[in-house]
Amino acid sequence: MPRFSAQFEQLAVRHVALAAHQSLVFDAEVGSGAWRHSFVDRTFTIGERTLPMLPIGTALPEHGVLAWCWADSSLEPWPWTKDASWRLRMYGITNDIPEFATSGVRLGDWDDLNEAATRLLVVALGVLGARGSYGFRMAHGGGFFVLTDDPVLPTPEEPAPERVEQVLGLAAAYFPELDQMEVAAHYVEALGGRWTQIPGGLSVRFATAGMSLHYAGNRLRWTGPSMA
């Protein structure tokens, strides 16, 4: 039985790969380290890097839901914390995406709520065009999830084959049931590239180079020279 709606999964097809690439860029730029966040300063810090914070939602294990920040009464003292999730809500209402339109997403079919919430977050990153995301592990066992729109953070560039394999592998891990060739086609288009279908895969052309993507069992198995 699907864990997300058909509408959300089609949205994921369009966004998950580029958002996964952006997440890899963010991780490489920011690194790891001790973390903290400040509602007063509107920032979160990882190691020595402090970034503007866009709160999105909180995974609540005792209720089996991801609660969006716009509906979180505990955040009333800081109205700005509701802005990003409210934009998601408006997008969900306009485009009939139930997961974004409701106050919380029930994740009872998942063994790990934070893992499920991460899948929602990566699509939210793509929809809002954010530059990165982070999940803070909370004392109750759930996660507090945020985005950042810091313009200083880099965005994905034309990828080498090994980066394409990494990105599409991550996208497949997030949403294994999706048509992975369709995911790849949207990824290529989002980076300004072109693609054509070939037997068992896609031939891809970016601004300066190209490659071919070869699939078996709905998974990318290897990359080769462009066949365009």
PDB file of C-alpha atoms in Angstrom:
ATOM      1  CA  MET A   1       0.000   0.000   0.000  1.00  0.00           C
ATOM      2  CA  PRO A   2       1.452   3.435  -0.937  1.00  0.00           C
ATOM      3  CA  ARG A   3       2.749   5.436   1.994  1.00  0.00           C
ATOM      4  CA  PHE A   4       2.210   8.782   0.258  1.00  0.00           C
ATOM      5  CA  SER A   5      -0.532   9.994  -2.052  1.00  0.00           C
ATOM      6  CA  ALA A   6      -0.249   9.558  -5.820  1.00  0.00           C
ATOM      7  CA  GLN A   7      -0.171  13.358  -6.161  1.00  0.00           C
ATOM      8  CA  PHE A   8       2.769  13.645  -3.776  1.00  0.00           C
ATOM      9  CA  GLU A   9       4.677  10.872  -5.528  1.00  0.00           C
ATOM     10  CA  GLN A  10       4.245  12.604  -8.890  1.00  0.00           C
ATOM     11  CA  LEU A  11       5.564  15.768  -7.278  1.00  0.00           C
ATOM     12  CA  ALA A  12       8.527  13.762  -5.983  1.00  0.00           C
ATOM     13  CA  VAL A  13       9.255  12.540  -9.526  1.00  0.00           C
ATOM     14  CA  ARG A  14       9.785  16.161 -10.570  1.00  0.00           C
ATOM     15  CA  HIS A  15      11.790  17.339  -7.568  1.00  0.00           C
ATOM     16  CA  VAL A  16      13.558  14.553  -5.697  1.00  0.00           C
ATOM     17  CA  ALA A  17      16.742  14.217  -7.776  1.00  0.00           C
ATOM     18  CA  LEU A  18      17.602  17.915  -7.986  1.00  0.00           C
ATOM     19  CA  ALA A  19      16.736  18.313  -4.296  1.00  0.00           C
ATOM     20  CA  ALA A  20      18.974  15.345  -3.468  1.00  0.00           C
ATOM     21  CA  HIS A  21      21.784  16.995  -5.460  1.00  0.00           C
ATOM     22  CA  GLN A  22      21.218  20.266  -3.599  1.00  0.00           C
ATOM     23  CA  SER A  23      21.355  18.361  -0.306  1.00  0.00           C
ATOM     24  CA  LEU A  24      24.717  16.848  -1.263  1.00  0.00           C
ATOM     25  CA  VAL A  25      26.024  20.310  -2.183  1.00  0.00           C
ATOM     26  CA  PHE A  26      24.782  21.632   1.161  1.00  0.00           C
ATOM     27  CA  ASP A  27      26.418  18.818   3.135  1.00  0.00           C
ATOM     28  CA  ALA A  28      29.746  19.331   1.357  1.00  0.00           C
ATOM     29  CA  GLU A  29      29.640  23.091   1.947  1.00  0.00           C
ATOM     30  CA  VAL A  30      28.490  23.093   5.576  1.00  0.00           C
ATOM     31  CA  GLY A  31      30.028  19.891   6.900  1.00  0.00           C
ATOM     32  CA  SER A  32      29.180  18.482  10.305  1.00  0.00           C
ATOM     33  CA  GLY A  33      29.596  19.449  13.933  1.00  0.00           C
ATOM     34  CA  ALA A  34      27.702  20.419  17.041  1.00  0.00           C
ATOM     35  CA  TRP A  35      24.368  22.038  16.285  1.00  0.00           C
ATOM     36  CA  ARG A  36      22.046  24.552  17.833  1.00  0.00           C
ATOM     37  CA  HIS A  37      19.199  26.795  16.721  1.00  0.00           C
ATOM     38  CA  SER A  38      17.872  30.155  17.844  1.00  0.00           C
ATOM     39  CA  PHE A  39      14.319  31.389  17.379  1.00  0.00           C
ATOM     40  CA  VAL A  40      15.483  34.815  18.520  1.00  0.00           C
ATOM     41  CA  ASP A  41      18.174  35.105  15.838  1.00  0.00           C
ATOM     42  CA  ARG A  42      16.203  33.102  13.252  1.00  0.00           C
ATOM     43  CA  THR A  43      19.268  30.957  12.594  1.00  0.00           C
ATOM     44  CA  PHE A  44      20.681  27.482  13.056  1.00  0.00           C
ATOM     45  CA  THR A  45      24.334  26.588  13.435  1.00  0.00           C
ATOM     46  CA  ILE A  46      26.252  23.456  12.431  1.00  0.00           C
ATOM     47  CA  GLY A  47      29.819  23.489  13.648  1.00  0.00           C
ATOM     48  CA  GLU A  48      31.105  26.949  12.778  1.00  0.00           C
ATOM     49  CA  ARG A  49      28.500  27.693  10.085  1.00  0.00           C
ATOM     50  CA  THR A  50      25.440  29.789  10.976  1.00  0.00           C
ATOM     51  CA  LEU A  51      22.584  29.926   8.482  1.00  0.00           C
ATOM     52  CA  PRO A  52      19.145  31.538   8.202  1.00  0.00           C
ATOM     53  CA  MET A  53      16.488  29.099   9.400  1.00  0.00           C
ATOM     54  CA  LEU A  54      13.137  28.266   7.798  1.00  0.00           C
ATOM     55  CA  PRO A  55      11.337  25.904  10.190  1.00  0.00           C
ATOM     56  CA  ILE A  56       9.168  23.325   8.438  1.00  0.00           C
ATOM     57  CA  GLY A  57       7.870  20.679  10.835  1.00  0.00           C
ATOM     58  CA  THR A  58       8.362  18.326  13.756  1.00  0.00           C
ATOM     59  CA  ALA A  59       8.120  14.531  13.773  1.00  0.00           C
ATOM     60  CA  LEU A  60       6.121  13.426  16.825  1.00  0.00           C
ATOM     61  CA  PRO A  61       6.670   9.705  17.542  1.00  0.00           C
ATOM     62  CA  GLU A  62       3.978   9.555  20.214  1.00  0.00           C
ATOM     63  CA  HIS A  63       1.373  10.632  17.633  1.00  0.00           C
ATOM     64  CA  GLY A  64       2.934   9.063  14.523  1.00  0.00           C
ATOM     65  CA  VAL A  65       2.807  12.323  12.559  1.00  0.00           C
ATOM     66  CA  LEU A  66       4.902  15.057  11.035  1.00  0.00           C
ATOM     67  CA  ALA A  67       3.292  18.289  12.276  1.00  0.00           C
ATOM     68  CA  TRP A  68       3.833  21.299  10.018  1.00  0.00           C
ATOM     69  CA  CYS A  69       5.052  24.431  11.781  1.00  0.00           C
ATOM     70  CA  TRP A  70       2.134  26.574  10.591  1.00  0.00           C
ATOM     71  CA  ALA A  71      -0.148  24.456  12.799  1.00  0.00           C
ATOM     72  CA  ASP A  72       2.222  24.188  15.797  1.00  0.00           C
ATOM     73  CA  SER A  73       0.786  26.196  18.703  1.00  0.00           C
ATOM     74  CA  SER A  74       4.103  26.044  20.594  1.00  0.00           C
ATOM     75  CA  LEU A  75       5.580  28.358  17.940  1.00  0.00           C
ATOM     76  CA  GLU A  76       3.027  31.151  18.460  1.00  0.00           C
ATOM     77  CA  PRO A  77       5.618  33.440  20.155  1.00  0.00           C
ATOM     78  CA  TRP A  78       7.609  33.408  16.877  1.00  0.00           C
ATOM     79  CA  PRO A  79       5.138  33.981  14.002  1.00  0.00           C
ATOM     80  CA  TRP A  80       7.914  34.006  11.384  1.00  0.00           C
ATOM     81  CA  THR A  81       8.536  30.286  12.057  1.00  0.00           C
ATOM     82  CA  LYS A  82       5.286  29.488  10.235  1.00  0.00           C
ATOM     83  CA  ASP A  83       6.099  31.254   6.957  1.00  0.00           C
ATOM     84  CA  ALA A  84       7.832  28.470   4.980  1.00  0.00           C
ATOM     85  CA  SER A  85       5.394  25.720   5.961  1.00  0.00           C
ATOM     86  CA  TRP A  86       2.488  28.066   5.182  1.00  0.00           C
ATOM     87  CA  ARG A  87       3.864  28.499   1.664  1.00  0.00           C
ATOM     88  CA  LEU A  88       3.951  24.719   1.395  1.00  0.00           C
ATOM     89  CA  ARG A  89       0.355  24.597   2.568  1.00  0.00           C
ATOM     90  CA  MET A  90      -0.745  27.082  -0.083  1.00  0.00           C
ATOM     91  CA  TYR A  91       1.120  25.065  -2.708  1.00  0.00           C
ATOM     92  CA  GLY A  92      -0.573  21.898  -1.462  1.00  0.00           C
ATOM     93  CA  ILE A  93      -4.039  23.443  -1.604  1.00  0.00           C
ATOM     94  CA  THR A  94      -3.492  24.932  -5.060  1.00  0.00           C
ATOM     95  CA  ASN A  95      -1.952  21.776  -6.545  1.00  0.00           C
ATOM     96  CA  ASP A  96      -3.950  19.137  -4.624  1.00  0.00           C
ATOM     97  CA  ILE A  97      -1.017  17.730  -2.625  1.00  0.00           C
ATOM     98  CA  PRO A  98      -2.675  16.321   0.529  1.00  0.00           C
ATOM     99  CA  GLU A  99       0.583  15.950   2.473  1.00  0.00           C
ATOM    100  CA  PHE A 100       1.256  19.690   2.227  1.00  0.00           C
ATOM    101  CA  ALA A 101      -2.339  20.881   2.603  1.00  0.00           C
ATOM    102  CA  THR A 102      -3.107  19.331   6.014  1.00  0.00           C
ATOM    103  CA  SER A 103      -1.823  20.313   9.456  1.00  0.00           C
ATOM    104  CA  GLY A 104       0.045  17.040   9.876  1.00  0.00           C
ATOM    105  CA  VAL A 105       1.020  13.953   7.898  1.00  0.00           C
ATOM    106  CA  ARG A 106       0.288  10.560   9.457  1.00  0.00           C
ATOM    107  CA  LEU A 107       3.371   8.351   9.156  1.00  0.00           C
ATOM    108  CA  GLY A 108       2.192   5.301  11.043  1.00  0.00           C
ATOM    109  CA  ASP A 109       3.195   2.922   8.221  1.00  0.00           C
ATOM    110  CA  TRP A 110       6.863   3.850   8.630  1.00  0.00           C
ATOM    111  CA  ASP A 111       9.191   2.177  11.126  1.00  0.00           C
ATOM    112  CA  ASP A 112      11.221   5.402  11.430  1.00  0.00           C
ATOM    113  CA  LEU A 113       9.223   8.636  11.473  1.00  0.00           C
ATOM    114  CA  ASN A 114      12.320  10.783  11.004  1.00  0.00           C
ATOM    115  CA  GLU A 115      13.231   8.797   7.890  1.00  0.00           C
ATOM    116  CA  ALA A 116       9.740   9.325   6.505  1.00  0.00           C
ATOM    117  CA  ALA A 117       9.843  13.021   7.404  1.00  0.00           C
ATOM    118  CA  THR A 118      13.134  13.363   5.538  1.00  0.00           C
ATOM    119  CA  ARG A 119      11.379  12.249   2.351  1.00  0.00           C
ATOM    120  CA  LEU A 120       8.757  14.942   2.825  1.00  0.00           C
ATOM    121  CA  LEU A 121      11.495  17.457   3.561  1.00  0.00           C
ATOM    122  CA  VAL A 122      13.512  16.749   0.431  1.00  0.00           C
ATOM    123  CA  VAL A 123      10.451  17.346  -1.763  1.00  0.00           C
ATOM    124  CA  ALA A 124       9.659  20.502   0.221  1.00  0.00           C
ATOM    125  CA  LEU A 125      13.211  21.687  -0.450  1.00  0.00           C
ATOM    126  CA  GLY A 126      12.620  21.259  -4.156  1.00  0.00           C
ATOM    127  CA  VAL A 127       9.204  22.950  -4.161  1.00  0.00           C
ATOM    128  CA  LEU A 128      10.458  25.983  -2.218  1.00  0.00           C
ATOM    129  CA  GLY A 129      13.809  26.181  -4.037  1.00  0.00           C
ATOM    130  CA  ALA A 130      15.743  26.077  -0.779  1.00  0.00           C
ATOM    131  CA  ARG A 131      19.530  25.713  -0.548  1.00  0.00           C
ATOM    132  CA  GLY A 132      19.669  23.088   2.186  1.00  0.00           C
ATOM    133  CA  SER A 133      17.851  21.187   4.901  1.00  0.00           C
ATOM    134  CA  TYR A 134      18.612  19.848   8.344  1.00  0.00           C
ATOM    135  CA  GLY A 135      16.926  17.680  10.944  1.00  0.00           C
ATOM    136  CA  PHE A 136      17.587  18.176  14.661  1.00  0.00           C
ATOM    137  CA  ARG A 137      17.109  15.103  16.847  1.00  0.00           C
ATOM    138  CA  MET A 138      14.894  16.122  19.760  1.00  0.00           C
ATOM    139  CA  ALA A 139      14.685  14.735  23.307  1.00  0.00           C
ATOM    140  CA  HIS A 140      11.328  13.035  22.581  1.00  0.00           C
ATOM    141  CA  GLY A 141      12.978  10.993  19.813  1.00  0.00           C
ATOM    142  CA  GLY A 142      11.447  12.932  16.957  1.00  0.00           C
ATOM    143  CA  GLY A 143      13.065  15.475  14.687  1.00  0.00           C
ATOM    144  CA  PHE A 144      12.717  19.220  14.177  1.00  0.00           C
ATOM    145  CA  PHE A 145      13.178  19.903  10.460  1.00  0.00           C
ATOM    146  CA  VAL A 146      14.308  23.149   8.863  1.00  0.00           C
ATOM    147  CA  LEU A 147      15.321  24.544   5.483  1.00  0.00           C
ATOM    148  CA  THR A 148      17.654  27.395   4.650  1.00  0.00           C
ATOM    149  CA  ASP A 149      17.515  29.847   1.755  1.00  0.00           C
ATOM    150  CA  ASP A 150      20.979  31.354   2.317  1.00  0.00           C
ATOM    151  CA  PRO A 151      21.970  32.723  -1.136  1.00  0.00           C
ATOM    152  CA  VAL A 152      25.656  32.264  -0.298  1.00  0.00           C
ATOM    153  CA  LEU A 153      25.251  28.488  -0.480  1.00  0.00           C
ATOM    154  CA  PRO A 154      26.084  27.057  -3.921  1.00  0.00           C
ATOM    155  CA  THR A 155      23.593  25.347  -6.206  1.00  0.00           C
ATOM    156  CA  PRO A 156      24.104  22.194  -8.303  1.00  0.00           C
ATOM    157  CA  GLU A 157      26.324  22.503 -11.364  1.00  0.00           C
ATOM    158  CA  GLU A 158      26.641  20.303 -14.430  1.00  0.00           C
ATOM    159  CA  PRO A 159      27.411  16.893 -12.952  1.00  0.00           C
ATOM    160  CA  ALA A 160      30.089  14.346 -13.785  1.00  0.00           C
ATOM    161  CA  PRO A 161      28.876  10.747 -14.299  1.00  0.00           C
ATOM    162  CA  GLU A 162      29.897   9.710 -10.799  1.00  0.00           C
ATOM    163  CA  ARG A 163      27.840  12.541  -9.291  1.00  0.00           C
ATOM    164  CA  VAL A 164      24.840  11.581 -11.436  1.00  0.00           C
ATOM    165  CA  GLU A 165      25.123   8.015 -10.132  1.00  0.00           C
ATOM    166  CA  GLN A 166      25.303   9.323  -6.564  1.00  0.00           C
ATOM    167  CA  VAL A 167      22.321  11.660  -6.975  1.00  0.00           C
ATOM    168  CA  LEU A 168      20.072   9.175  -8.741  1.00  0.00           C
ATOM    169  CA  GLY A 169      21.014   6.463  -6.263  1.00  0.00           C
ATOM    170  CA  LEU A 170      19.969   8.742  -3.417  1.00  0.00           C
ATOM    171  CA  ALA A 171      16.719   9.643  -5.198  1.00  0.00           C
ATOM    172  CA  ALA A 172      15.954   5.934  -5.659  1.00  0.00           C
ATOM    173  CA  ALA A 173      16.634   5.296  -1.973  1.00  0.00           C
ATOM    174  CA  TYR A 174      14.167   8.036  -1.019  1.00  0.00           C
ATOM    175  CA  PHE A 175      11.421   6.884  -3.424  1.00  0.00           C
ATOM    176  CA  PRO A 176      12.192   3.387  -4.745  1.00  0.00           C
ATOM    177  CA  GLU A 177       8.729   2.829  -6.263  1.00  0.00           C
ATOM    178  CA  LEU A 178       8.932   5.794  -8.652  1.00  0.00           C
ATOM    179  CA  ASP A 179       9.855   5.430 -12.328  1.00  0.00           C
ATOM    180  CA  GLN A 180      13.573   6.119 -11.990  1.00  0.00           C
ATOM    181  CA  MET A 181      14.103   6.990 -15.653  1.00  0.00           C
ATOM    182  CA  GLU A 182      11.384   9.631 -15.339  1.00  0.00           C
ATOM    183  CA  VAL A 183      13.107  10.934 -12.193  1.00  0.00           C
ATOM    184  CA  ALA A 184      16.368  11.187 -14.171  1.00  0.00           C
ATOM    185  CA  ALA A 185      14.690  12.984 -17.078  1.00  0.00           C
ATOM    186  CA  HIS A 186      13.310  15.682 -14.769  1.00  0.00           C
ATOM    187  CA  TYR A 187      16.729  15.990 -13.102  1.00  0.00           C
ATOM    188  CA  VAL A 188      18.448  16.551 -16.447  1.00  0.00           C
ATOM    189  CA  GLU A 189      15.876  19.159 -17.484  1.00  0.00           C
ATOM    190  CA  ALA A 190      16.195  20.977 -14.150  1.00  0.00           C
ATOM    191  CA  LEU A 191      19.945  21.344 -14.776  1.00  0.00           C
ATOM    192  CA  GLY A 192      19.333  22.749 -18.252  1.00  0.00           C
ATOM    193  CA  GLY A 193      20.252  19.563 -20.080  1.00  0.00           C
ATOM    194  CA  ARG A 194      18.537  17.521 -22.786  1.00  0.00           C
ATOM    195  CA  TRP A 195      17.756  13.817 -22.945  1.00  0.00           C
ATOM    196  CA  THR A 196      16.608  11.260 -25.472  1.00  0.00           C
ATOM    197  CA  GLN A 197      15.389   7.738 -24.786  1.00  0.00           C
ATOM    198  CA  ILE A 198      17.583   4.841 -25.884  1.00  0.00           C
ATOM    199  CA  PRO A 199      17.035   1.100 -25.400  1.00  0.00           C
ATOM    200  CA  GLY A 200      17.134   0.503 -21.657  1.00  0.00           C
ATOM    201  CA  GLY A 201      17.932   4.062 -20.683  1.00  0.00           C
ATOM    202  CA  LEU A 202      18.550   7.698 -21.559  1.00  0.00           C
ATOM    203  CA  SER A 203      21.186   9.581 -23.510  1.00  0.00           C
ATOM    204  CA  VAL A 204      21.892  12.875 -21.777  1.00  0.00           C
ATOM    205  CA  ARG A 205      23.505  16.088 -22.988  1.00  0.00           C
ATOM    206  CA  PHE A 206      24.510  19.002 -20.767  1.00  0.00           C
ATOM    207  CA  ALA A 207      26.164  22.279 -21.824  1.00  0.00           C
ATOM    208  CA  THR A 208      29.684  20.872 -22.158  1.00  0.00           C
ATOM    209  CA  ALA A 209      29.432  17.085 -21.897  1.00  0.00           C
ATOM    210  CA  GLY A 210      27.082  14.145 -22.053  1.00  0.00           C
ATOM    211  CA  MET A 211      26.586  10.593 -20.877  1.00  0.00           C
ATOM    212  CA  SER A 212      24.244   7.651 -21.193  1.00  0.00           C
ATOM    213  CA  LEU A 213      22.237   6.196 -18.310  1.00  0.00           C
ATOM    214  CA  HIS A 214      21.531   2.467 -18.399  1.00  0.00           C
ATOM    215  CA  TYR A 215      18.784   0.862 -16.306  1.00  0.00           C
ATOM    216  CA  ALA A 216      17.721  -2.606 -15.216  1.00  0.00           C
ATOM    217  CA  GLY A 217      14.953  -3.436 -12.780  1.00  0.00           C
ATOM    218  CA  ASN A 218      14.021   0.259 -12.443  1.00  0.00           C
ATOM    219  CA  ARG A 219      17.519   1.117 -11.154  1.00  0.00           C
ATOM    220  CA  LEU A 220      20.434   2.932 -12.728  1.00  0.00           C
ATOM    221  CA  ARG A 221      23.098   0.256 -13.239  1.00  0.00           C
ATOM    222  CA  TRP A 222      25.860   2.134 -15.040  1.00  0.00           C
ATOM    223  CA  THR A 223      26.742   5.281 -16.972  1.00  0.00           C
ATOM    224  CA  GLY A 224      28.562   5.406 -20.276  1.00  0.00           C
ATOM    225  CA  PRO A 225      29.416   7.787 -23.124  1.00  0.00           C
ATOM    226  CA  SER A 226      26.668   9.899 -24.620  1.00  0.00           C
ATOM    227  CA  MET A 227      24.808   8.228 -27.458  1.00  0.00           C
ATOM    228  CA  ALA A 228      23.162  11.407 -28.752  1.00  0.00           C
TER     229      ALA A 228
END
